[in-house]
Coordinates of N, CA and C in Angstrom, one line a residue:
Chain A
M1 N -5.3 79.6 -55.3 CA -6.7 79.9 -55.4 C -7.4 79.6 -54.1
I2 N -8.2 80.5 -53.7 CA -8.9 80.2 -52.4 C -10.3 79.6 -52.8
G3 N -10.6 78.5 -52.2 CA -11.9 77.8 -52.5 C -13.0 78.6 -51.9
L4 N -14.2 78.1 -52.2 CA -15.4 78.7 -51.6 C -15.5 78.5 -50.1
T5 N -15.8 79.6 -49.4 CA -15.9 79.4 -48.0 C -17.3 78.9 -47.6
E6 N -17.5 78.5 -46.4 CA -18.8 77.9 -45.9 C -19.9 79.0 -46.1
V7 N -19.5 80.2 -45.8 CA -20.5 81.3 -46.0 C -20.9 81.5 -47.4
E8 N -19.9 81.4 -48.3 CA -20.2 81.5 -49.7 C -21.1 80.4 -50.2
L9 N -20.7 79.2 -49.8 CA -21.5 78.0 -50.1 C -23.0 78.1 -49.6
A10 N -23.1 78.6 -48.4 CA -24.5 78.7 -47.9 C -25.3 79.8 -48.6
G11 N -24.6 80.7 -49.2 CA -25.3 81.8 -50.0 C -25.4 81.6 -51.5
L12 N -25.2 80.4 -51.9 CA -25.1 80.1 -53.4 C -26.4 80.1 -54.1
E13 N -27.5 79.9 -53.3 CA -28.8 79.7 -54.0 C -29.2 80.9 -54.9
P14 N -29.1 82.1 -54.3 CA -29.5 83.3 -55.2 C -28.5 83.5 -56.3
V15 N -27.2 83.1 -56.1 CA -26.2 83.2 -57.2 C -26.6 82.2 -58.3
I16 N -27.0 81.0 -58.0 CA -27.4 80.1 -59.0 C -28.7 80.4 -59.7
D17 N -29.6 81.0 -58.9 CA -30.9 81.4 -59.5 C -30.6 82.5 -60.6
A18 N -29.6 83.3 -60.3 CA -29.3 84.5 -61.2 C -28.2 84.1 -62.2
R19 N -28.1 82.8 -62.5 CA -27.0 82.4 -63.3 C -27.0 83.0 -64.7
K20 N -25.9 83.2 -65.3 CA -25.7 83.8 -66.6 C -24.4 83.4 -67.2
M21 N -24.3 83.5 -68.5 CA -23.0 83.1 -69.1 C -22.1 84.3 -69.1
T22 N -20.9 84.0 -68.7 CA -19.9 85.1 -68.7 C -19.1 84.9 -70.1
S23 N -18.6 85.9 -70.6 CA -18.0 85.8 -72.0 C -16.5 85.8 -72.0
D24 N -15.9 85.9 -70.8 CA -14.4 86.0 -70.9 C -13.7 84.6 -71.0
V25 N -13.9 84.0 -72.1 CA -13.3 82.7 -72.3 C -12.2 82.9 -73.4
S26 N -11.0 82.4 -73.1 CA -9.9 82.6 -74.0 C -10.1 81.9 -75.3
D27 N -9.7 82.5 -76.4 CA -9.9 81.9 -77.7 C -9.1 80.5 -77.8
K28 N -8.1 80.4 -77.0 CA -7.3 79.2 -77.1 C -8.1 77.9 -76.8
Y29 N -9.3 78.1 -76.2 CA -10.1 76.9 -75.8 C -11.1 76.5 -76.9
E30 N -11.1 77.2 -78.0 CA -12.1 77.0 -79.1 C -11.9 75.6 -79.6
N31 N -10.7 75.1 -79.8 CA -10.6 73.8 -80.4 C -9.9 72.8 -79.4
I32 N -10.4 72.9 -78.2 CA -9.8 72.1 -77.1 C -10.1 70.6 -77.3
V33 N -9.1 69.8 -77.0 CA -9.3 68.3 -77.0 C -8.8 67.9 -75.6
I34 N -9.7 67.2 -74.9 CA -9.3 66.8 -73.6 C -8.8 65.3 -73.6
P35 N -7.6 65.1 -73.2 CA -6.9 63.8 -73.4 C -7.3 62.9 -72.2
I36 N -8.4 62.2 -72.4 CA -8.8 61.2 -71.4 C -8.9 59.8 -72.1
G37 N -9.3 58.8 -71.4 CA -9.3 57.4 -71.9 C -9.6 57.3 -73.4
N38 N -10.8 57.6 -73.8 CA -11.2 57.4 -75.2 C -10.7 58.6 -76.0
A39 N -9.4 58.8 -76.1 CA -8.9 60.0 -76.7 C -9.3 60.1 -78.1
G40 N -9.5 59.0 -78.8 CA -9.9 59.1 -80.2 C -11.3 59.7 -80.4
E41 N -12.1 59.6 -79.4 CA -13.4 60.1 -79.5 C -13.7 61.3 -78.6
S42 N -12.6 61.9 -78.1 CA -12.8 62.8 -77.0 C -12.8 64.3 -77.4
Q43 N -13.2 64.6 -78.7 CA -13.3 66.0 -79.1 C -14.4 66.6 -78.2
A44 N -14.0 67.7 -77.6 CA -14.9 68.2 -76.5 C -16.3 68.6 -77.1
G45 N -16.4 69.0 -78.3 CA -17.6 69.4 -78.9 C -18.5 68.3 -79.4
D46 N -18.1 67.1 -79.3 CA -18.8 66.0 -79.9 C -19.8 65.4 -78.9
N47 N -21.1 65.6 -79.2 CA -22.1 65.0 -78.3 C -22.7 63.8 -78.9
A48 N -22.1 63.3 -80.0 CA -22.5 62.1 -80.7 C -23.9 62.2 -81.2
G49 N -24.4 63.4 -81.4 CA -25.7 63.7 -81.9 C -26.8 63.5 -80.9
L50 N -26.5 63.3 -79.6 CA -27.5 63.0 -78.6 C -27.9 64.3 -77.9
K51 N -29.1 64.3 -77.5 CA -29.7 65.4 -76.7 C -30.4 64.9 -75.5
G52 N -30.6 65.7 -74.5 CA -31.4 65.3 -73.3 C -30.4 64.8 -72.2
G53 N -30.8 63.8 -71.6 CA -29.9 63.2 -70.6 C -30.3 63.5 -69.1
E54 N -31.3 64.4 -69.0 CA -31.8 64.8 -67.6 C -32.3 63.6 -66.9
G55 N -31.8 63.4 -65.7 CA -32.3 62.3 -64.8 C -31.5 61.0 -65.0
M56 N -30.8 60.9 -66.1 CA -30.0 59.7 -66.3 C -28.8 59.6 -65.4
S57 N -28.4 58.4 -65.1 CA -27.2 58.2 -64.3 C -25.9 58.5 -65.2
L58 N -24.8 58.7 -64.6 CA -23.6 58.9 -65.3 C -23.3 57.7 -66.2
D59 N -23.5 56.5 -65.7 CA -23.2 55.3 -66.5 C -24.1 55.2 -67.7
A60 N -25.4 55.6 -67.5 CA -26.3 55.6 -68.7 C -25.9 56.6 -69.7
L61 N -25.5 57.7 -69.3 CA -25.1 58.8 -70.3 C -23.9 58.3 -71.1
M62 N -22.9 57.6 -70.4 CA -21.7 57.2 -71.0 C -22.0 56.0 -72.0
R63 N -22.9 55.1 -71.6 CA -23.3 54.0 -72.4 C -24.0 54.5 -73.7
L64 N -24.9 55.5 -73.5 CA -25.6 56.0 -74.7 C -24.6 56.7 -75.7
R65 N -23.7 57.4 -75.1 CA -22.7 58.1 -75.9 C -21.8 57.1 -76.7
Q66 N -21.4 56.0 -76.0 CA -20.5 55.0 -76.6 C -21.2 54.3 -77.7
S67 N -22.5 53.9 -77.5 CA -23.2 53.2 -78.5 C -23.5 54.1 -79.7
A68 N -23.8 55.4 -79.4 CA -24.0 56.3 -80.6 C -22.7 56.5 -81.4
L69 N -21.6 56.5 -80.7 CA -20.3 56.6 -81.4 C -20.0 55.3 -82.2
N70 N -20.3 54.2 -81.6 CA -20.1 52.9 -82.3 C -20.9 52.8 -83.6
R71 N -22.1 53.4 -83.6 CA -23.0 53.3 -84.8 C -22.5 54.1 -85.9
R72 N -21.5 55.0 -85.7 CA -21.0 55.8 -86.8 C -20.2 55.0 -87.8
Chain B
M1 N 28.1 113.2 -67.9 CA 27.3 112.2 -68.8 C 27.3 112.7 -70.2
S2 N 27.6 111.8 -71.1 CA 27.8 112.2 -72.5 C 26.4 112.4 -73.1
L3 N 26.4 113.0 -74.2 CA 25.1 113.3 -75.0 C 24.5 112.0 -75.4
V4 N 25.3 111.0 -75.8 CA 24.7 109.7 -76.2 C 24.0 109.0 -75.0
A5 N 24.6 109.1 -73.8 CA 24.0 108.5 -72.6 C 22.7 109.2 -72.3
I6 N 22.7 110.5 -72.3 CA 21.5 111.2 -72.0 C 20.4 110.8 -73.0
L7 N 20.8 110.7 -74.3 CA 19.8 110.3 -75.3 C 19.3 108.9 -75.0
A8 N 20.2 108.0 -74.7 CA 19.8 106.6 -74.4 C 18.8 106.5 -73.2
Y9 N 19.2 107.2 -72.1 CA 18.3 107.3 -70.9 C 17.0 107.8 -71.3
S10 N 17.0 108.9 -72.1 CA 15.7 109.5 -72.4 C 14.8 108.6 -73.2
I11 N 15.4 107.9 -74.1 CA 14.6 106.9 -75.0 C 14.0 105.8 -74.1
V12 N 14.9 105.3 -73.2 CA 14.4 104.2 -72.3 C 13.3 104.7 -71.4
I13 N 13.5 105.9 -70.8 CA 12.4 106.4 -69.9 C 11.1 106.7 -70.7
L14 N 11.3 107.2 -71.9 CA 10.1 107.5 -72.7 C 9.4 106.2 -73.0
W15 N 10.2 105.2 -73.4 CA 9.6 103.9 -73.7 C 8.8 103.3 -72.5
L16 N 9.4 103.5 -71.4 CA 8.8 102.9 -70.1 C 7.4 103.7 -69.9
V17 N 7.5 105.0 -70.0 CA 6.3 105.8 -69.8 C 5.2 105.4 -70.8
I18 N 5.6 105.3 -72.0 CA 4.6 104.9 -73.1 C 4.0 103.5 -72.8
T19 N 4.9 102.6 -72.4 CA 4.5 101.2 -72.0 C 3.5 101.2 -70.9
L20 N 3.7 102.1 -69.9 CA 2.8 102.1 -68.8 C 1.5 102.7 -69.2
L21 N 1.5 103.7 -70.0 CA 0.3 104.4 -70.5 C -0.5 103.4 -71.4
A22 N 0.2 102.6 -72.2 CA -0.4 101.6 -73.1 C -1.3 100.6 -72.4
Q23 N -1.0 100.4 -71.1 CA -1.8 99.4 -70.3 C -3.2 99.9 -70.0
H24 N -3.4 101.2 -70.2 CA -4.8 101.8 -69.9 C -5.6 101.9 -71.2
R25 N -6.8 101.4 -71.2 CA -7.6 101.4 -72.4 C -7.8 102.8 -73.0
H26 N -7.7 103.8 -72.2 CA -8.0 105.2 -72.6 C -6.9 105.6 -73.6
F27 N -5.7 105.1 -73.4 CA -4.6 105.5 -74.3 C -4.3 104.5 -75.4
Q28 N -4.8 103.4 -75.3 CA -4.5 102.3 -76.3 C -4.7 102.6 -77.7
P29 N -5.9 103.2 -78.1 CA -6.1 103.5 -79.5 C -5.0 104.4 -80.1
F30 N -4.7 105.4 -79.4 CA -3.7 106.4 -79.8 C -2.3 105.7 -80.0
I31 N -1.9 105.0 -78.9 CA -0.6 104.3 -79.0 C -0.5 103.2 -80.0
N32 N -1.6 102.5 -80.2 CA -1.6 101.4 -81.2 C -1.3 101.9 -82.6
A33 N -1.8 103.2 -82.8 CA -1.6 103.8 -84.2 C -0.1 103.9 -84.5
F34 N 0.7 104.1 -83.5 CA 2.1 104.2 -83.7 C 2.9 103.0 -83.3
N35 N 2.3 101.9 -83.1 CA 2.9 100.7 -82.6 C 2.9 99.6 -83.7
A36 N 3.2 100.0 -84.9 CA 3.2 99.0 -86.0 C 4.2 97.9 -85.8
L37 N 5.3 98.2 -85.1 CA 6.4 97.2 -84.9 C 6.2 96.4 -83.6
H38 N 5.1 96.8 -82.9 CA 4.8 96.1 -81.6 C 5.9 96.1 -80.6
I39 N 6.5 97.3 -80.5 CA 7.6 97.4 -79.5 C 7.0 97.9 -78.1
I40 N 5.7 98.2 -78.1 CA 5.1 98.6 -76.8 C 4.3 97.3 -76.4
P41 N 4.8 96.7 -75.3 CA 4.1 95.4 -74.9 C 2.9 95.8 -74.0
R42 N 2.0 94.8 -74.0 CA 0.9 94.9 -73.0 C 1.0 93.8 -72.0
W43 N 0.4 94.0 -70.8 CA 0.6 93.1 -69.7 C 0.1 91.7 -70.0
T44 N -0.8 91.6 -71.0 CA -1.3 90.2 -71.3 C -0.3 89.4 -72.1
F45 N 0.7 90.0 -72.7 CA 1.7 89.4 -73.5 C 1.1 88.4 -74.5
F46 N 1.3 87.1 -74.3 CA 0.9 86.2 -75.4 C -0.6 85.7 -75.2
A47 N -1.2 86.1 -74.2 CA -2.6 85.7 -74.0 C -3.5 86.9 -74.1
P48 N -4.1 87.1 -75.2 CA -4.9 88.4 -75.4 C -6.1 88.5 -74.5
N49 N -6.6 87.4 -74.0 CA -7.7 87.4 -73.1 C -7.5 86.5 -71.9
P50 N -6.6 86.9 -71.0 CA -6.2 86.0 -70.0 C -7.4 85.8 -69.0
G51 N -7.3 84.6 -68.3 CA -8.3 84.4 -67.2 C -8.1 85.3 -66.0
V52 N -9.2 85.9 -65.6 CA -9.1 86.8 -64.4 C -10.1 86.3 -63.4
R53 N -10.6 85.1 -63.6 CA -11.6 84.5 -62.6 C -11.1 83.2 -62.1
D54 N -11.6 82.8 -61.0 CA -11.4 81.5 -60.5 C -12.6 80.6 -60.7
Y55 N -12.4 79.4 -60.9 CA -13.6 78.5 -61.2 C -13.7 77.5 -60.0
H56 N -15.0 77.3 -59.6 CA -15.3 76.4 -58.5 C -16.4 75.5 -59.0
L57 N -16.2 74.2 -58.7 CA -17.2 73.2 -59.0 C -17.9 72.8 -57.7
V58 N -19.2 72.9 -57.7 CA -20.0 72.5 -56.5 C -21.0 71.5 -56.9
I59 N -21.4 70.7 -55.9 CA -22.3 69.6 -56.1 C -23.3 69.6 -55.0
R60 N -24.5 69.1 -55.3 CA -25.5 68.9 -54.2 C -26.4 67.7 -54.5
D61 N -26.9 67.0 -53.5 CA -27.7 65.8 -53.7 C -29.1 66.1 -53.5
R62 N -29.9 65.3 -54.2 CA -31.4 65.3 -53.9 C -31.7 64.0 -53.2
C63 N -32.3 64.0 -52.1 CA -32.5 62.8 -51.3 C -33.8 62.1 -51.7
S64 N -34.0 61.0 -51.2 CA -35.2 60.1 -51.6 C -36.5 60.8 -51.2
D65 N -36.5 61.7 -50.2 CA -37.8 62.4 -49.8 C -37.9 63.7 -50.6
G66 N -37.0 64.0 -51.6 CA -37.1 65.2 -52.4 C -36.4 66.3 -51.8
R67 N -35.8 66.2 -50.6 CA -35.1 67.3 -50.0 C -33.8 67.5 -50.7
L68 N -33.4 68.8 -50.9 CA -32.1 69.1 -51.5 C -31.1 69.4 -50.4
A69 N -30.0 68.7 -50.5 CA -28.9 68.9 -49.6 C -28.2 70.2 -49.9
S70 N -27.4 70.7 -49.0 CA -26.7 71.9 -49.2 C -25.6 71.7 -50.3
W71 N -25.2 72.8 -50.9 CA -24.1 72.8 -51.9 C -22.8 72.5 -51.2
K72 N -22.0 71.6 -51.8 CA -20.6 71.3 -51.3 C -19.6 71.6 -52.4
S73 N -18.5 72.1 -51.9 CA -17.4 72.4 -52.8 C -16.7 71.1 -53.3
V74 N -16.4 71.0 -54.6 CA -15.7 69.8 -55.1 C -14.2 70.2 -55.2
P75 N -13.3 69.5 -54.5 CA -11.9 70.0 -54.5 C -11.3 69.7 -55.9
V76 N -11.0 70.8 -56.6 CA -10.4 70.7 -57.9 C -8.9 70.9 -57.9
Y77 N -8.5 71.9 -57.0 CA -7.1 72.2 -57.0 C -6.4 71.6 -55.7
S78 N -5.4 70.8 -55.9 CA -4.7 70.2 -54.7 C -3.7 71.3 -54.2
P79 N -3.4 71.2 -52.9 CA -2.4 72.1 -52.4 C -1.1 72.0 -53.2
R80 N -0.5 73.2 -53.4 CA 0.8 73.2 -54.2 C 1.9 72.5 -53.4
P81 N 2.6 71.5 -53.9 CA 3.7 70.9 -53.2 C 4.8 71.9 -53.0
K82 N 5.7 71.5 -52.0 CA 6.8 72.4 -51.7 C 7.7 72.8 -52.9
F83 N 8.0 71.8 -53.7 CA 8.8 72.0 -54.9 C 8.0 72.0 -56.2
G84 N 6.8 72.5 -56.0 CA 5.9 72.6 -57.2 C 6.4 73.3 -58.4
Y85 N 7.2 74.3 -58.1 CA 7.7 75.1 -59.2 C 8.7 74.2 -60.1
F86 N 9.2 73.1 -59.5 CA 10.1 72.3 -60.2 C 9.4 71.0 -60.8
W87 N 8.6 70.4 -60.0 CA 7.9 69.1 -60.4 C 6.5 69.1 -59.8
N88 N 5.5 69.2 -60.6 CA 4.2 69.3 -60.1 C 3.2 68.6 -61.0
P89 N 3.3 67.2 -61.1 CA 2.4 66.5 -62.1 C 1.0 66.6 -61.7
Q90 N 0.7 66.9 -60.4 CA -0.7 67.0 -60.0 C -1.4 68.2 -60.7
K91 N -0.7 69.1 -61.3 CA -1.3 70.2 -62.0 C -2.0 69.8 -63.2
R92 N -1.6 68.6 -63.8 CA -2.3 68.1 -65.0 C -3.8 67.9 -64.7
S93 N -4.1 67.2 -63.6 CA -5.5 66.9 -63.3 C -6.3 68.2 -63.1
S94 N -5.8 69.2 -62.4 CA -6.5 70.4 -62.2 C -6.6 71.2 -63.6
K95 N -5.6 71.0 -64.4 CA -5.6 71.7 -65.7 C -6.7 71.1 -66.6
I96 N -6.9 69.8 -66.5 CA -7.9 69.1 -67.3 C -9.3 69.5 -66.8
L97 N -9.5 69.6 -65.5 CA -10.8 70.0 -65.0 C -11.0 71.5 -65.4
N98 N -10.0 72.3 -65.3 CA -10.2 73.7 -65.7 C -10.5 73.8 -67.2
D99 N -9.9 73.0 -68.0 CA -10.2 73.0 -69.5 C -11.6 72.5 -69.7
A100 N -12.1 71.6 -68.9 CA -13.4 71.1 -69.1 C -14.5 72.1 -68.8
V101 N -14.2 72.9 -67.7 CA -15.1 74.0 -67.3 C -15.1 75.0 -68.5
Q102 N -14.0 75.4 -69.0 CA -13.9 76.3 -70.1 C -14.7 75.8 -71.4
A103 N -14.5 74.5 -71.6 CA -15.1 73.9 -72.8 C -16.6 73.9 -72.7
I104 N -17.1 73.6 -71.5 CA -18.6 73.6 -71.3 C -19.1 75.0 -71.6
K105 N -18.5 76.0 -71.1 CA -18.9 77.4 -71.4 C -19.0 77.7 -72.9
L106 N -18.0 77.2 -73.6 CA -18.0 77.4 -75.1 C -19.1 76.5 -75.8
L107 N -19.2 75.3 -75.3 CA -20.2 74.4 -75.9 C -21.6 74.9 -75.8
L108 N -21.9 75.6 -74.7 CA -23.2 76.2 -74.4 C -23.6 77.2 -75.5
K109 N -22.6 77.8 -76.0 CA -22.8 78.9 -77.0 C -23.0 78.3 -78.4
R110 N -22.6 77.0 -78.6 CA -22.7 76.4 -79.9 C -24.2 75.9 -80.2
E111 N -24.7 76.3 -81.3 CA -26.1 76.0 -81.6 C -26.3 74.5 -81.8
N112 N -25.3 73.7 -82.3 CA -25.5 72.3 -82.5 C -25.3 71.5 -81.2
I113 N -24.9 72.1 -80.1 CA -24.7 71.4 -78.9 C -25.7 72.0 -77.9
G114 N -25.5 73.2 -77.4 CA -26.4 73.9 -76.5 C -26.6 73.2 -75.2
I115 N -27.6 73.6 -74.5 CA -27.8 73.1 -73.2 C -28.3 71.6 -73.2
S116 N -29.1 71.3 -74.3 CA -29.6 69.9 -74.4 C -28.6 68.9 -74.8
G117 N -27.6 69.3 -75.5 CA -26.6 68.4 -76.0 C -25.4 68.2 -75.1
I118 N -25.3 69.2 -74.1 CA -24.1 69.2 -73.2 C -23.9 67.9 -72.4
P119 N -25.0 67.2 -71.9 CA -24.8 66.0 -71.1 C -24.1 64.9 -71.8
F120 N -24.0 64.9 -73.1 CA -23.3 63.8 -73.8 C -21.9 64.2 -74.3
T121 N -21.4 65.3 -73.8 CA -20.1 65.7 -74.2 C -19.0 65.3 -73.2
V122 N -17.8 65.1 -73.6 CA -16.8 64.7 -72.8 C -16.5 65.6 -71.6
P123 N -16.5 66.9 -71.8 CA -16.2 67.8 -70.6 C -17.3 67.6 -69.5
Y124 N -18.6 67.5 -69.9 CA -19.6 67.3 -69.0 C -19.5 66.0 -68.2
L125 N -19.3 65.0 -69.0 CA -19.1 63.6 -68.4 C -17.9 63.6 -67.4
L126 N -16.9 64.3 -67.8 CA -15.7 64.3 -67.0 C -16.0 65.0 -65.7
L127 N -16.6 66.2 -65.7 CA -16.9 66.9 -64.5 C -17.9 66.1 -63.6
L128 N -18.9 65.6 -64.3 CA -19.9 64.8 -63.5 C -19.3 63.6 -62.8
H129 N -18.4 62.9 -63.5 CA -17.7 61.7 -63.0 C -16.8 62.1 -61.8
Y130 N -16.1 63.2 -62.0 CA -15.1 63.6 -61.0 C -15.9 64.1 -59.7
A131 N -16.9 64.9 -59.9 CA -17.6 65.5 -58.8 C -18.3 64.3 -58.0
A132 N -18.9 63.4 -58.7 CA -19.6 62.3 -58.1 C -18.7 61.4 -57.2
H133 N -17.5 61.3 -57.6 CA -16.5 60.5 -56.9 C -15.7 61.2 -55.9
A134 N -15.6 62.6 -56.0 CA -14.7 63.4 -55.1 C -15.5 63.7 -53.9
V135 N -16.8 63.8 -53.9 CA -17.6 64.2 -52.7 C -18.5 63.0 -52.4
P136 N -18.4 62.5 -51.2 CA -19.2 61.4 -50.7 C -20.7 61.8 -50.8
P137 N -21.6 60.9 -51.2 CA -23.0 61.3 -51.3 C -23.7 61.3 -49.9
E138 N -24.8 62.0 -49.8 CA -25.6 62.0 -48.6 C -26.1 60.5 -48.4
P139 N -26.4 60.1 -47.2 CA -26.8 58.7 -47.0 C -28.0 58.3 -47.8
D140 N -29.0 59.2 -48.0 CA -30.2 58.8 -48.7 C -30.3 59.5 -50.1
A141 N -29.1 59.9 -50.6 CA -29.1 60.6 -51.9 C -29.5 59.7 -53.1
V142 N -30.4 60.2 -53.9 CA -30.8 59.4 -55.1 C -30.3 60.1 -56.4
E143 N -30.2 61.4 -56.4 CA -29.7 62.2 -57.5 C -28.7 63.2 -57.1
F144 N -28.0 63.8 -58.0 CA -27.1 64.9 -57.8 C -27.0 65.8 -59.0
Q145 N -26.6 67.0 -58.7 CA -26.4 68.0 -59.8 C -25.1 68.8 -59.5
I146 N -24.5 69.3 -60.5 CA -23.3 70.1 -60.3 C -23.5 71.5 -60.9
A147 N -22.7 72.4 -60.4 CA -22.7 73.8 -61.0 C -21.3 74.3 -61.0
I148 N -21.1 75.2 -62.0 CA -19.8 75.9 -62.1 C -20.0 77.3 -61.6
I149 N -19.2 77.7 -60.6 CA -19.3 79.0 -60.0 C -18.0 79.7 -60.3
E150 N -18.1 81.0 -60.7 CA -16.9 81.8 -61.0 C -16.8 82.9 -60.0
S151 N -15.6 83.1 -59.5 CA -15.4 84.2 -58.5 C -14.4 85.2 -59.1
S152 N -14.6 86.4 -58.8 CA -13.7 87.5 -59.2 C -13.5 88.4 -58.1
G153 N -12.4 89.1 -58.1 CA -12.1 90.0 -57.0 C -11.3 89.3 -55.9
H154 N -10.9 90.0 -54.9 CA -10.1 89.4 -53.9 C -10.8 89.5 -52.5
D155 N -10.8 90.8 -52.0 CA -11.4 91.0 -50.6 C -12.9 90.6 -50.6
A156 N -13.6 91.3 -51.4 CA -15.1 91.0 -51.5 C -15.3 90.4 -52.8
R157 N -15.3 89.0 -52.8 CA -15.4 88.3 -54.0 C -16.9 88.3 -54.6
T158 N -16.9 88.5 -55.9 CA -18.2 88.4 -56.6 C -18.4 87.0 -57.1
L159 N -19.5 86.4 -56.9 CA -19.8 85.0 -57.4 C -20.8 85.1 -58.5
E160 N -20.5 84.3 -59.5 CA -21.5 84.1 -60.6 C -21.6 82.6 -60.9
C161 N -22.8 82.2 -61.3 CA -22.9 80.8 -61.7 C -23.0 80.8 -63.2
S162 N -22.1 80.1 -63.9 CA -22.1 80.1 -65.4 C -22.7 78.8 -65.9
F163 N -22.9 77.8 -65.1 CA -23.6 76.6 -65.5 C -24.2 75.8 -64.4
L164 N -25.4 75.3 -64.7 CA -26.1 74.4 -63.7 C -26.5 73.2 -64.4
S165 N -26.1 72.0 -64.0 CA -26.5 70.8 -64.6 C -27.9 70.4 -64.2
G166 N -28.5 69.4 -64.9 CA -29.7 68.8 -64.5 C -29.3 67.8 -63.4
F167 N -30.3 67.1 -62.9 CA -30.1 66.1 -61.9 C -29.8 64.7 -62.5
H168 N -28.9 64.0 -61.9 CA -28.5 62.7 -62.5 C -28.5 61.7 -61.3
G169 N -28.8 60.4 -61.7 CA -28.9 59.4 -60.7 C -27.6 59.1 -60.1
R170 N -27.6 58.8 -58.8 CA -26.4 58.5 -58.1 C -25.9 57.1 -58.4

């Protein structure tokens, strides 16, 4: 795979402004489970019932998620 | 050449021609009607909807004075080692990142997750964590955001953005 070139990176702004969802996702990803550290809680579709998160740091997002999961 | 050989050659050649025609959507409905035994393969084989796009993860910083830094590419795919066809454990990490990208696209379509629930899902946190650590921040960066860019084509690539995150503290 060829990464994005400097020219493509420089011209990304209009691409991002015109962002849209593409539909060509394989069905095999519907029930995907990502095997990382907290594997028992790592169902990809589980947001622990939380919404928002804009402006929060990565650590804050992870702490909130963890505490929401612990309350279950 | 015997009659049996001529017949065998004819069948194989006919099979090949029909197989080639079956790859074109114009002929598929007609050929599928006679393909109950599935003896005419399609190029997608076991993956009915194979990936035909490359994914790129990009990141940019917002500095303390509000200025937005330029987009930078997050290295997701490491160079293929010489004997990668035999032993390539590095592929696991790029596979996980690729799965995370796919998962985010699917989660955006789910009503119970959507754009507002995405930041608390594992794929999002994984990509955010990886991007934040893979690319050094600008000296005065206070926040950053990531985006998923898809490219298709070869010579003149078409770029599309399928996901743009909000800003998060560095």
